[in-house]
Amino acid sequence: MNSKGQLIITELILYIIIIVICISMILYIFNTINNNQVMILDNRMTNQILEDTMDTLIMSEGTPSNWNNLSDKDIKTIGLRKNSLSYQISYNKLSKLKNNTDLIDDFFPKGLSYSLIVYPKNNPKNQEYIAGEYSLENRNNIYSKEVPIIIDYGYDIYTIKSHKYMNYCPYNHNNSSSIWQCKPFSINRTSMYNGIFYMVSNNETNYILSNTYNQQVNNTVSNKKNINQEVETLLNSESDTIYIHINTNTTSYLVYDENNLEKYLDSIYDPEIYILKLSISN
């Protein structure tokens, strides 16, 4: 073969190599752009799932609204809000979800891992696991959202405050010169068996419990006091009217707790801010 033929073959091989390199570069660029588009789409979808899930949890009460008292088969959707009139998060609903974590699994597509925790804003290390995985620290592409919340502990709270024209006081405290707040409450024995009545005051306060049979109990409350035994001594039937008289000009409360949550009674005067944190990873 002469030198001219060798030159043509060499140039042809070079052209082929250049074409292969160009095609390879084009395919690489195309795949890179495509992968980036897919990644951007995945990121947007993941963020949307994060936002939608958190909004559902904190902005809705669930369906039915008392789903925390129902069996799983009767629950349509879950939400942690106490009710439609309150911005607070229900402790009872949080507890139900913590004990039945599968209730939230359907919020997330297969392949997504999630973690839902709550902790005091002033003590981030005191984290309490609610649902999902305990931690996503070793995962890639973690997306998180934190929302400040106040928790409602399910107390029945009654203000002890006299009304000048509507509240009758058997001791005529409303006509005395002393500072008395008096209010009647209807209490039955069944409620005594199912929960605890507390007197709650933010300072030391003298109080009197009385019934309609001229019986009374005198005592003092400082912060909080279980008054079940005192009330029981004044009940002469299944249901009775009990008068509470407090000698103070500050607001005090009668609190009924059927969930054994005495340690959170301080939240009545000083609600603690918590952080609800949802993290997901794909």
PDB file of C-alpha atoms in Angstrom:
ATOM      1  CA  MET A   1       0.000   0.000   0.000  1.00  0.00           C
ATOM      2  CA  ASN A   2       1.407   3.397  -0.941  1.00  0.00           C
ATOM      3  CA  SER A   3       1.787   6.305   1.445  1.00  0.00           C
ATOM      4  CA  LYS A   4      -1.273   8.091   0.017  1.00  0.00           C
ATOM      5  CA  GLY A   5      -3.509   5.143   0.892  1.00  0.00           C
ATOM      6  CA  GLN A   6      -2.081   4.922   4.398  1.00  0.00           C
ATOM      7  CA  LEU A   7      -2.785   8.625   4.897  1.00  0.00           C
ATOM      8  CA  ILE A   8      -6.422   8.221   3.845  1.00  0.00           C
ATOM      9  CA  ILE A   9      -6.913   5.274   6.236  1.00  0.00           C
ATOM     10  CA  THR A  10      -5.251   7.199   9.075  1.00  0.00           C
ATOM     11  CA  GLU A  11      -7.480  10.250   8.480  1.00  0.00           C
ATOM     12  CA  LEU A  12     -10.548   8.008   8.336  1.00  0.00           C
ATOM     13  CA  ILE A  13      -9.681   6.400  11.655  1.00  0.00           C
ATOM     14  CA  LEU A  14      -9.149   9.848  13.128  1.00  0.00           C
ATOM     15  CA  TYR A  15     -12.524  11.049  11.870  1.00  0.00           C
ATOM     16  CA  ILE A  16     -14.195   7.971  13.373  1.00  0.00           C
ATOM     17  CA  ILE A  17     -12.453   8.570  16.727  1.00  0.00           C
ATOM     18  CA  ILE A  18     -13.512  12.240  16.713  1.00  0.00           C
ATOM     19  CA  ILE A  19     -17.106  11.302  15.839  1.00  0.00           C
ATOM     20  CA  VAL A  20     -17.187   8.689  18.636  1.00  0.00           C
ATOM     21  CA  ILE A  21     -15.805  11.237  21.116  1.00  0.00           C
ATOM     22  CA  CYS A  22     -18.384  13.819  20.041  1.00  0.00           C
ATOM     23  CA  ILE A  23     -21.248  11.351  20.288  1.00  0.00           C
ATOM     24  CA  SER A  24     -19.998  10.201  23.704  1.00  0.00           C
ATOM     25  CA  MET A  25     -19.802  13.790  24.933  1.00  0.00           C
ATOM     26  CA  ILE A  26     -23.278  14.529  23.635  1.00  0.00           C
ATOM     27  CA  LEU A  27     -24.681  11.431  25.354  1.00  0.00           C
ATOM     28  CA  TYR A  28     -22.856  12.299  28.589  1.00  0.00           C
ATOM     29  CA  ILE A  29     -24.177  15.865  28.565  1.00  0.00           C
ATOM     30  CA  PHE A  30     -27.680  14.653  27.769  1.00  0.00           C
ATOM     31  CA  ASN A  31     -27.616  12.095  30.582  1.00  0.00           C
ATOM     32  CA  THR A  32     -26.191  14.630  33.007  1.00  0.00           C
ATOM     33  CA  ILE A  33     -28.901  17.163  32.177  1.00  0.00           C
ATOM     34  CA  ASN A  34     -31.554  14.464  32.391  1.00  0.00           C
ATOM     35  CA  ASN A  35     -30.270  13.215  35.741  1.00  0.00           C
ATOM     36  CA  ASN A  36     -30.159  16.768  37.087  1.00  0.00           C
ATOM     37  CA  GLN A  37     -33.726  17.344  35.924  1.00  0.00           C
ATOM     38  CA  VAL A  38     -34.830  14.126  37.601  1.00  0.00           C
ATOM     39  CA  MET A  39     -32.980  15.127  40.780  1.00  0.00           C
ATOM     40  CA  ILE A  40     -34.571  18.583  40.764  1.00  0.00           C
ATOM     41  CA  LEU A  41     -37.979  16.989  40.226  1.00  0.00           C
ATOM     42  CA  ASP A  42     -37.358  14.504  43.046  1.00  0.00           C
ATOM     43  CA  ASN A  43     -36.242  17.316  45.348  1.00  0.00           C
ATOM     44  CA  ARG A  44     -39.362  19.340  44.577  1.00  0.00           C
ATOM     45  CA  MET A  45     -41.618  16.346  45.124  1.00  0.00           C
ATOM     46  CA  THR A  46     -39.869  15.489  48.391  1.00  0.00           C
ATOM     47  CA  ASN A  47     -40.168  19.073  49.620  1.00  0.00           C
ATOM     48  CA  GLN A  48     -43.841  19.138  48.659  1.00  0.00           C
ATOM     49  CA  ILE A  49     -44.481  15.907  50.575  1.00  0.00           C
ATOM     50  CA  LEU A  50     -42.697  17.434  53.584  1.00  0.00           C
ATOM     51  CA  GLU A  51     -44.758  20.630  53.456  1.00  0.00           C
ATOM     52  CA  ASP A  52     -48.083  18.886  52.832  1.00  0.00           C
ATOM     53  CA  THR A  53     -47.549  16.333  55.611  1.00  0.00           C
ATOM     54  CA  MET A  54     -46.575  18.929  58.207  1.00  0.00           C
ATOM     55  CA  ASP A  55     -49.515  21.158  57.249  1.00  0.00           C
ATOM     56  CA  THR A  56     -51.908  18.220  57.603  1.00  0.00           C
ATOM     57  CA  LEU A  57     -50.506  17.315  61.020  1.00  0.00           C
ATOM     58  CA  ILE A  58     -50.574  20.770  62.611  1.00  0.00           C
ATOM     59  CA  MET A  59     -53.436  22.476  60.752  1.00  0.00           C
ATOM     60  CA  SER A  60     -56.110  19.767  60.897  1.00  0.00           C
ATOM     61  CA  GLU A  61     -57.805  17.873  63.695  1.00  0.00           C
ATOM     62  CA  GLY A  62     -58.170  14.701  61.629  1.00  0.00           C
ATOM     63  CA  THR A  63     -61.241  12.832  60.448  1.00  0.00           C
ATOM     64  CA  PRO A  64     -63.163  12.050  62.551  1.00  0.00           C
ATOM     65  CA  SER A  65     -62.008  14.801  64.899  1.00  0.00           C
ATOM     66  CA  ASN A  66     -61.964  12.349  67.830  1.00  0.00           C
ATOM     67  CA  TRP A  67     -59.883   9.787  65.919  1.00  0.00           C
ATOM     68  CA  ASN A  68     -57.602   9.337  68.922  1.00  0.00           C
ATOM     69  CA  ASN A  69     -60.488   7.571  70.709  1.00  0.00           C
ATOM     70  CA  LEU A  70     -61.287   5.242  67.789  1.00  0.00           C
ATOM     71  CA  SER A  71     -59.894   1.992  66.452  1.00  0.00           C
ATOM     72  CA  ASP A  72     -57.578   2.211  63.442  1.00  0.00           C
ATOM     73  CA  LYS A  73     -60.204   0.937  61.002  1.00  0.00           C
ATOM     74  CA  ASP A  74     -62.501   3.860  61.822  1.00  0.00           C
ATOM     75  CA  ILE A  75     -59.844   6.538  61.178  1.00  0.00           C
ATOM     76  CA  LYS A  76     -59.889   8.278  57.800  1.00  0.00           C
ATOM     77  CA  THR A  77     -57.130  10.857  58.256  1.00  0.00           C
ATOM     78  CA  ILE A  78     -55.048  11.997  61.194  1.00  0.00           C
ATOM     79  CA  GLY A  79     -54.329  15.525  62.387  1.00  0.00           C
ATOM     80  CA  LEU A  80     -52.821  16.669  65.674  1.00  0.00           C
ATOM     81  CA  ARG A  81     -54.746  19.885  66.249  1.00  0.00           C
ATOM     82  CA  LYS A  82     -56.920  19.849  69.368  1.00  0.00           C
ATOM     83  CA  ASN A  83     -59.986  21.065  67.481  1.00  0.00           C
ATOM     84  CA  SER A  84     -60.991  23.513  64.775  1.00  0.00           C
ATOM     85  CA  LEU A  85     -61.187  26.393  67.280  1.00  0.00           C
ATOM     86  CA  SER A  86     -57.749  25.866  68.806  1.00  0.00           C
ATOM     87  CA  TYR A  87     -54.220  26.271  67.478  1.00  0.00           C
ATOM     88  CA  GLN A  88     -52.845  23.893  70.123  1.00  0.00           C
ATOM     89  CA  ILE A  89     -51.629  20.356  69.488  1.00  0.00           C
ATOM     90  CA  SER A  90     -53.456  17.587  71.346  1.00  0.00           C
ATOM     91  CA  TYR A  91     -51.312  15.545  73.730  1.00  0.00           C
ATOM     92  CA  ASN A  92     -53.810  12.678  73.421  1.00  0.00           C
ATOM     93  CA  LYS A  93     -53.494  12.652  69.618  1.00  0.00           C
ATOM     94  CA  LEU A  94     -49.703  12.750  69.818  1.00  0.00           C
ATOM     95  CA  SER A  95     -49.812   9.785  72.215  1.00  0.00           C
ATOM     96  CA  LYS A  96     -52.196   7.865  69.946  1.00  0.00           C
ATOM     97  CA  LEU A  97     -49.871   8.403  66.981  1.00  0.00           C
ATOM     98  CA  LYS A  98     -46.812   7.413  69.021  1.00  0.00           C
ATOM     99  CA  ASN A  99     -48.482   4.120  69.949  1.00  0.00           C
ATOM    100  CA  ASN A 100     -49.801   3.519  66.417  1.00  0.00           C
ATOM    101  CA  THR A 101     -47.083   4.811  64.081  1.00  0.00           C
ATOM    102  CA  ASP A 102     -48.534   2.988  61.057  1.00  0.00           C
ATOM    103  CA  LEU A 103     -51.282   5.656  60.996  1.00  0.00           C
ATOM    104  CA  ILE A 104     -48.860   8.078  59.346  1.00  0.00           C
ATOM    105  CA  ASP A 105     -47.024   5.623  57.062  1.00  0.00           C
ATOM    106  CA  ASP A 106     -49.466   6.203  54.199  1.00  0.00           C
ATOM    107  CA  PHE A 107     -48.405   9.855  54.028  1.00  0.00           C
ATOM    108  CA  PHE A 108     -45.109   8.797  52.441  1.00  0.00           C
ATOM    109  CA  PRO A 109     -44.442   6.933  49.175  1.00  0.00           C
ATOM    110  CA  LYS A 110     -42.370   3.762  49.256  1.00  0.00           C
ATOM    111  CA  GLY A 111     -38.663   4.530  49.274  1.00  0.00           C
ATOM    112  CA  LEU A 112     -38.991   7.580  51.529  1.00  0.00           C
ATOM    113  CA  SER A 113     -37.806   7.308  55.113  1.00  0.00           C
ATOM    114  CA  TYR A 114     -39.113   9.705  57.743  1.00  0.00           C
ATOM    115  CA  SER A 115     -38.711  10.696  61.368  1.00  0.00           C
ATOM    116  CA  LEU A 116     -41.155  12.684  63.522  1.00  0.00           C
ATOM    117  CA  ILE A 117     -39.924  13.990  66.871  1.00  0.00           C
ATOM    118  CA  VAL A 118     -40.893  16.647  69.407  1.00  0.00           C
ATOM    119  CA  TYR A 119     -38.714  18.491  71.902  1.00  0.00           C
ATOM    120  CA  PRO A 120     -38.839  21.590  74.144  1.00  0.00           C
ATOM    121  CA  LYS A 121     -37.624  24.686  72.338  1.00  0.00           C
ATOM    122  CA  ASN A 122     -35.336  25.508  75.276  1.00  0.00           C
ATOM    123  CA  ASN A 123     -33.965  21.973  75.512  1.00  0.00           C
ATOM    124  CA  PRO A 124     -33.350  20.535  72.023  1.00  0.00           C
ATOM    125  CA  LYS A 125     -31.469  17.517  73.363  1.00  0.00           C
ATOM    126  CA  ASN A 126     -34.580  16.266  75.193  1.00  0.00           C
ATOM    127  CA  GLN A 127     -36.116  14.745  72.079  1.00  0.00           C
ATOM    128  CA  GLU A 128     -39.104  12.424  72.165  1.00  0.00           C
ATOM    129  CA  TYR A 129     -39.666  10.022  69.297  1.00  0.00           C
ATOM    130  CA  ILE A 130     -43.193  10.023  67.844  1.00  0.00           C
ATOM    131  CA  ALA A 131     -43.107   8.043  64.579  1.00  0.00           C
ATOM    132  CA  GLY A 132     -40.874   6.775  61.773  1.00  0.00           C
ATOM    133  CA  GLU A 133     -37.180   6.108  62.291  1.00  0.00           C
ATOM    134  CA  TYR A 134     -35.410   7.291  65.415  1.00  0.00           C
ATOM    135  CA  SER A 135     -32.775   9.097  63.378  1.00  0.00           C
ATOM    136  CA  LEU A 136     -31.916   9.852  59.739  1.00  0.00           C
ATOM    137  CA  GLU A 137     -28.404  11.116  60.480  1.00  0.00           C
ATOM    138  CA  ASN A 138     -26.701   8.516  58.283  1.00  0.00           C
ATOM    139  CA  ARG A 139     -28.994   9.114  55.309  1.00  0.00           C
ATOM    140  CA  ASN A 140     -28.385  11.266  52.245  1.00  0.00           C
ATOM    141  CA  ASN A 141     -30.653  14.045  50.986  1.00  0.00           C
ATOM    142  CA  ILE A 142     -32.378  14.797  54.293  1.00  0.00           C
ATOM    143  CA  TYR A 143     -35.167  17.373  54.231  1.00  0.00           C
ATOM    144  CA  SER A 144     -36.526  18.753  57.500  1.00  0.00           C
ATOM    145  CA  LYS A 145     -39.165  21.163  58.710  1.00  0.00           C
ATOM    146  CA  GLU A 146     -39.555  22.461  62.258  1.00  0.00           C
ATOM    147  CA  VAL A 147     -42.698  24.107  63.616  1.00  0.00           C
ATOM    148  CA  PRO A 148     -43.179  25.657  67.094  1.00  0.00           C
ATOM    149  CA  ILE A 149     -46.213  24.237  68.887  1.00  0.00           C
ATOM    150  CA  ILE A 150     -48.012  24.471  72.233  1.00  0.00           C
ATOM    151  CA  ILE A 151     -49.432  21.233  73.587  1.00  0.00           C
ATOM    152  CA  ASP A 152     -52.900  20.892  75.101  1.00  0.00           C
ATOM    153  CA  TYR A 153     -52.873  18.186  77.788  1.00  0.00           C
ATOM    154  CA  GLY A 154     -56.580  17.471  77.780  1.00  0.00           C
ATOM    155  CA  TYR A 155     -57.381  19.156  81.089  1.00  0.00           C
ATOM    156  CA  ASP A 156     -60.843  20.478  81.844  1.00  0.00           C
ATOM    157  CA  ILE A 157     -60.073  23.940  83.208  1.00  0.00           C
ATOM    158  CA  TYR A 158     -62.560  26.093  85.113  1.00  0.00           C
ATOM    159  CA  THR A 159     -61.798  29.627  86.221  1.00  0.00           C
ATOM    160  CA  ILE A 160     -62.661  30.371  89.852  1.00  0.00           C
ATOM    161  CA  LYS A 161     -63.963  33.877  89.577  1.00  0.00           C
ATOM    162  CA  SER A 162     -67.048  35.475  91.047  1.00  0.00           C
ATOM    163  CA  HIS A 163     -69.655  37.133  88.928  1.00  0.00           C
ATOM    164  CA  LYS A 164     -71.193  40.063  90.755  1.00  0.00           C
ATOM    165  CA  TYR A 165     -74.780  39.254  89.763  1.00  0.00           C
ATOM    166  CA  MET A 166     -74.812  35.590  88.743  1.00  0.00           C
ATOM    167  CA  ASN A 167     -72.859  33.740  91.461  1.00  0.00           C
ATOM    168  CA  TYR A 168     -74.556  33.105  94.773  1.00  0.00           C
ATOM    169  CA  CYS A 169     -72.198  32.583  97.728  1.00  0.00           C
ATOM    170  CA  PRO A 170     -73.741  30.875 100.789  1.00  0.00           C
ATOM    171  CA  TYR A 171     -71.227  32.729 102.968  1.00  0.00           C
ATOM    172  CA  ASN A 172     -72.115  36.122 101.471  1.00  0.00           C
ATOM    173  CA  HIS A 173     -68.496  36.688 100.468  1.00  0.00           C
ATOM    174  CA  ASN A 174     -69.715  38.713  97.522  1.00  0.00           C
ATOM    175  CA  ASN A 175     -70.988  41.300  99.988  1.00  0.00           C
ATOM    176  CA  SER A 176     -67.900  41.342 102.194  1.00  0.00           C
ATOM    177  CA  SER A 177     -65.055  43.827 102.040  1.00  0.00           C
ATOM    178  CA  SER A 178     -62.462  41.032 101.753  1.00  0.00           C
ATOM    179  CA  ILE A 179     -61.148  39.813  98.433  1.00  0.00           C
ATOM    180  CA  TRP A 180     -63.047  36.587  97.770  1.00  0.00           C
ATOM    181  CA  GLN A 181     -63.747  34.735  94.559  1.00  0.00           C
ATOM    182  CA  CYS A 182     -66.570  32.184  94.900  1.00  0.00           C
ATOM    183  CA  LYS A 183     -68.059  29.803  92.401  1.00  0.00           C
ATOM    184  CA  PRO A 184     -70.291  26.683  92.495  1.00  0.00           C
ATOM    185  CA  PHE A 185     -69.435  23.476  90.611  1.00  0.00           C
ATOM    186  CA  SER A 186     -71.508  20.348  90.057  1.00  0.00           C
ATOM    187  CA  ILE A 187     -69.339  17.315  90.830  1.00  0.00           C
ATOM    188  CA  ASN A 188     -70.270  13.621  90.731  1.00  0.00           C
ATOM    189  CA  ARG A 189     -68.573  10.601  92.244  1.00  0.00           C
ATOM    190  CA  THR A 190     -67.898   8.929  88.895  1.00  0.00           C
ATOM    191  CA  SER A 191     -65.616  11.771  87.841  1.00  0.00           C
ATOM    192  CA  MET A 192     -63.697  11.297  91.111  1.00  0.00           C
ATOM    193  CA  TYR A 193     -62.986   7.680  90.208  1.00  0.00           C
ATOM    194  CA  ASN A 194     -61.935   8.485  86.642  1.00  0.00           C
ATOM    195  CA  GLY A 195     -59.696  11.457  87.302  1.00  0.00           C
ATOM    196  CA  ILE A 196     -58.291  13.991  89.747  1.00  0.00           C
ATOM    197  CA  PHE A 197     -59.487  17.477  90.665  1.00  0.00           C
ATOM    198  CA  TYR A 198     -56.753  20.027  91.359  1.00  0.00           C
ATOM    199  CA  MET A 199     -56.756  23.513  92.761  1.00  0.00           C
ATOM    200  CA  VAL A 200     -54.200  25.486  90.773  1.00  0.00           C
ATOM    201  CA  SER A 201     -52.941  28.921  91.748  1.00  0.00           C
ATOM    202  CA  ASN A 202     -49.754  30.800  90.971  1.00  0.00           C
ATOM    203  CA  ASN A 203     -49.342  31.968  94.559  1.00  0.00           C
ATOM    204  CA  GLU A 204     -50.206  30.719  98.045  1.00  0.00           C
ATOM    205  CA  THR A 205     -53.967  30.968  98.462  1.00  0.00           C
ATOM    206  CA  ASN A 206     -56.404  30.163 101.235  1.00  0.00           C
ATOM    207  CA  TYR A 207     -59.554  28.415 100.114  1.00  0.00           C
ATOM    208  CA  ILE A 208     -62.779  26.939 101.455  1.00  0.00           C
ATOM    209  CA  LEU A 209     -64.728  24.055  99.957  1.00  0.00           C
ATOM    210  CA  SER A 210     -68.352  23.882 101.042  1.00  0.00           C
ATOM    211  CA  ASN A 211     -71.562  22.079 100.122  1.00  0.00           C
ATOM    212  CA  THR A 212     -75.253  22.836 100.544  1.00  0.00           C
ATOM    213  CA  TYR A 213     -75.366  21.027 103.916  1.00  0.00           C
ATOM    214  CA  ASN A 214     -73.273  23.548 105.854  1.00  0.00           C
ATOM    215  CA  GLN A 215     -70.178  21.330 105.671  1.00  0.00           C
ATOM    216  CA  GLN A 216     -66.830  22.778 104.720  1.00  0.00           C
ATOM    217  CA  VAL A 217     -63.095  22.126 104.367  1.00  0.00           C
ATOM    218  CA  ASN A 218     -60.492  24.863 104.884  1.00  0.00           C
ATOM    219  CA  ASN A 219     -57.026  24.605 103.397  1.00  0.00           C
ATOM    220  CA  THR A 220     -54.233  26.343 101.518  1.00  0.00           C
ATOM    221  CA  VAL A 221     -52.921  25.774  98.014  1.00  0.00           C
ATOM    222  CA  SER A 222     -49.486  26.740  96.779  1.00  0.00           C
ATOM    223  CA  ASN A 223     -49.147  26.158  93.035  1.00  0.00           C
ATOM    224  CA  LYS A 224     -51.267  22.974  92.811  1.00  0.00           C
ATOM    225  CA  LYS A 225     -53.120  20.617  95.107  1.00  0.00           C
ATOM    226  CA  ASN A 226     -55.058  17.365  94.669  1.00  0.00           C
ATOM    227  CA  ILE A 227     -58.448  18.021  96.304  1.00  0.00           C
ATOM    228  CA  ASN A 228     -60.219  14.729  95.517  1.00  0.00           C
ATOM    229  CA  GLN A 229     -60.322  13.545  99.134  1.00  0.00           C
ATOM    230  CA  GLU A 230     -61.538  16.915 100.365  1.00  0.00           C
ATOM    231  CA  VAL A 231     -64.307  17.020  97.771  1.00  0.00           C
ATOM    232  CA  GLU A 232     -65.331  13.438  98.511  1.00  0.00           C
ATOM    233  CA  THR A 233     -65.948  14.271 102.168  1.00  0.00           C
ATOM    234  CA  LEU A 234     -68.462  16.899 101.029  1.00  0.00           C
ATOM    235  CA  LEU A 235     -70.429  14.703  98.623  1.00  0.00           C
ATOM    236  CA  ASN A 236     -73.660  13.477 100.202  1.00  0.00           C
ATOM    237  CA  SER A 237     -75.092  11.961  97.041  1.00  0.00           C
ATOM    238  CA  GLU A 238     -73.950  10.744  93.624  1.00  0.00           C
ATOM    239  CA  SER A 239     -73.836  14.341  92.432  1.00  0.00           C
ATOM    240  CA  ASP A 240     -73.618  17.493  94.522  1.00  0.00           C
ATOM    241  CA  THR A 241     -72.945  21.194  94.233  1.00  0.00           C
ATOM    242  CA  ILE A 242     -69.591  22.155  95.712  1.00  0.00           C
ATOM    243  CA  TYR A 243     -68.719  25.794  96.331  1.00  0.00           C
ATOM    244  CA  ILE A 244     -65.119  26.909  96.031  1.00  0.00           C
ATOM    245  CA  HIS A 245     -64.163  30.102  97.850  1.00  0.00           C
ATOM    246  CA  ILE A 246     -60.665  31.530  97.416  1.00  0.00           C
ATOM    247  CA  ASN A 247     -59.295  34.543  99.228  1.00  0.00           C
ATOM    248  CA  THR A 248     -57.251  36.170  96.487  1.00  0.00           C
ATOM    249  CA  ASN A 249     -57.572  38.710  93.714  1.00  0.00           C
ATOM    250  CA  THR A 250     -55.519  36.631  91.272  1.00  0.00           C
ATOM    251  CA  THR A 251     -57.048  34.082  88.937  1.00  0.00           C
ATOM    252  CA  SER A 252     -57.095  30.497  90.180  1.00  0.00           C
ATOM    253  CA  TYR A 253     -58.441  27.371  88.556  1.00  0.00           C
ATOM    254  CA  LEU A 254     -60.241  24.143  89.246  1.00  0.00           C
ATOM    255  CA  VAL A 255     -58.620  21.581  86.939  1.00  0.00           C
ATOM    256  CA  TYR A 256     -59.876  18.089  86.150  1.00  0.00           C
ATOM    257  CA  ASP A 257     -57.255  15.636  84.900  1.00  0.00           C
ATOM    258  CA  GLU A 258     -58.250  12.169  83.696  1.00  0.00           C
ATOM    259  CA  ASN A 259     -54.911  11.388  82.018  1.00  0.00           C
ATOM    260  CA  ASN A 260     -52.650  11.426  85.094  1.00  0.00           C
ATOM    261  CA  LEU A 261     -50.613  14.362  83.785  1.00  0.00           C
ATOM    262  CA  GLU A 262     -49.962  16.295  86.989  1.00  0.00           C
ATOM    263  CA  LYS A 263     -46.405  17.171  85.896  1.00  0.00           C
ATOM    264  CA  TYR A 264     -47.725  19.431  83.132  1.00  0.00           C
ATOM    265  CA  LEU A 265     -50.099  21.505  85.285  1.00  0.00           C
ATOM    266  CA  ASP A 266     -47.635  24.412  85.264  1.00  0.00           C
ATOM    267  CA  SER A 267     -48.452  24.824  81.572  1.00  0.00           C
ATOM    268  CA  ILE A 268     -51.797  26.341  82.563  1.00  0.00           C
ATOM    269  CA  TYR A 269     -50.011  29.504  83.709  1.00  0.00           C
ATOM    270  CA  ASP A 270     -46.855  29.202  81.646  1.00  0.00           C
ATOM    271  CA  PRO A 271     -47.357  27.200  78.415  1.00  0.00           C
ATOM    272  CA  GLU A 272     -44.085  25.703  77.168  1.00  0.00           C
ATOM    273  CA  ILE A 273     -43.160  26.017  73.505  1.00  0.00           C
ATOM    274  CA  TYR A 274     -42.164  22.765  71.800  1.00  0.00           C
ATOM    275  CA  ILE A 275     -40.729  22.073  68.362  1.00  0.00           C
ATOM    276  CA  LEU A 276     -42.343  19.463  66.143  1.00  0.00           C
ATOM    277  CA  LYS A 277     -39.733  18.281  63.644  1.00  0.00           C
ATOM    278  CA  LEU A 278     -40.423  16.185  60.567  1.00  0.00           C
ATOM    279  CA  SER A 279     -37.482  14.861  58.543  1.00  0.00           C
ATOM    280  CA  ILE A 280     -37.628  12.781  55.366  1.00  0.00           C
ATOM    281  CA  SER A 281     -34.970  11.222  53.186  1.00  0.00           C
ATOM    282  CA  ASN A 282     -35.028   9.660  49.743  1.00  0.00           C
TER     283      ASN A 282
END
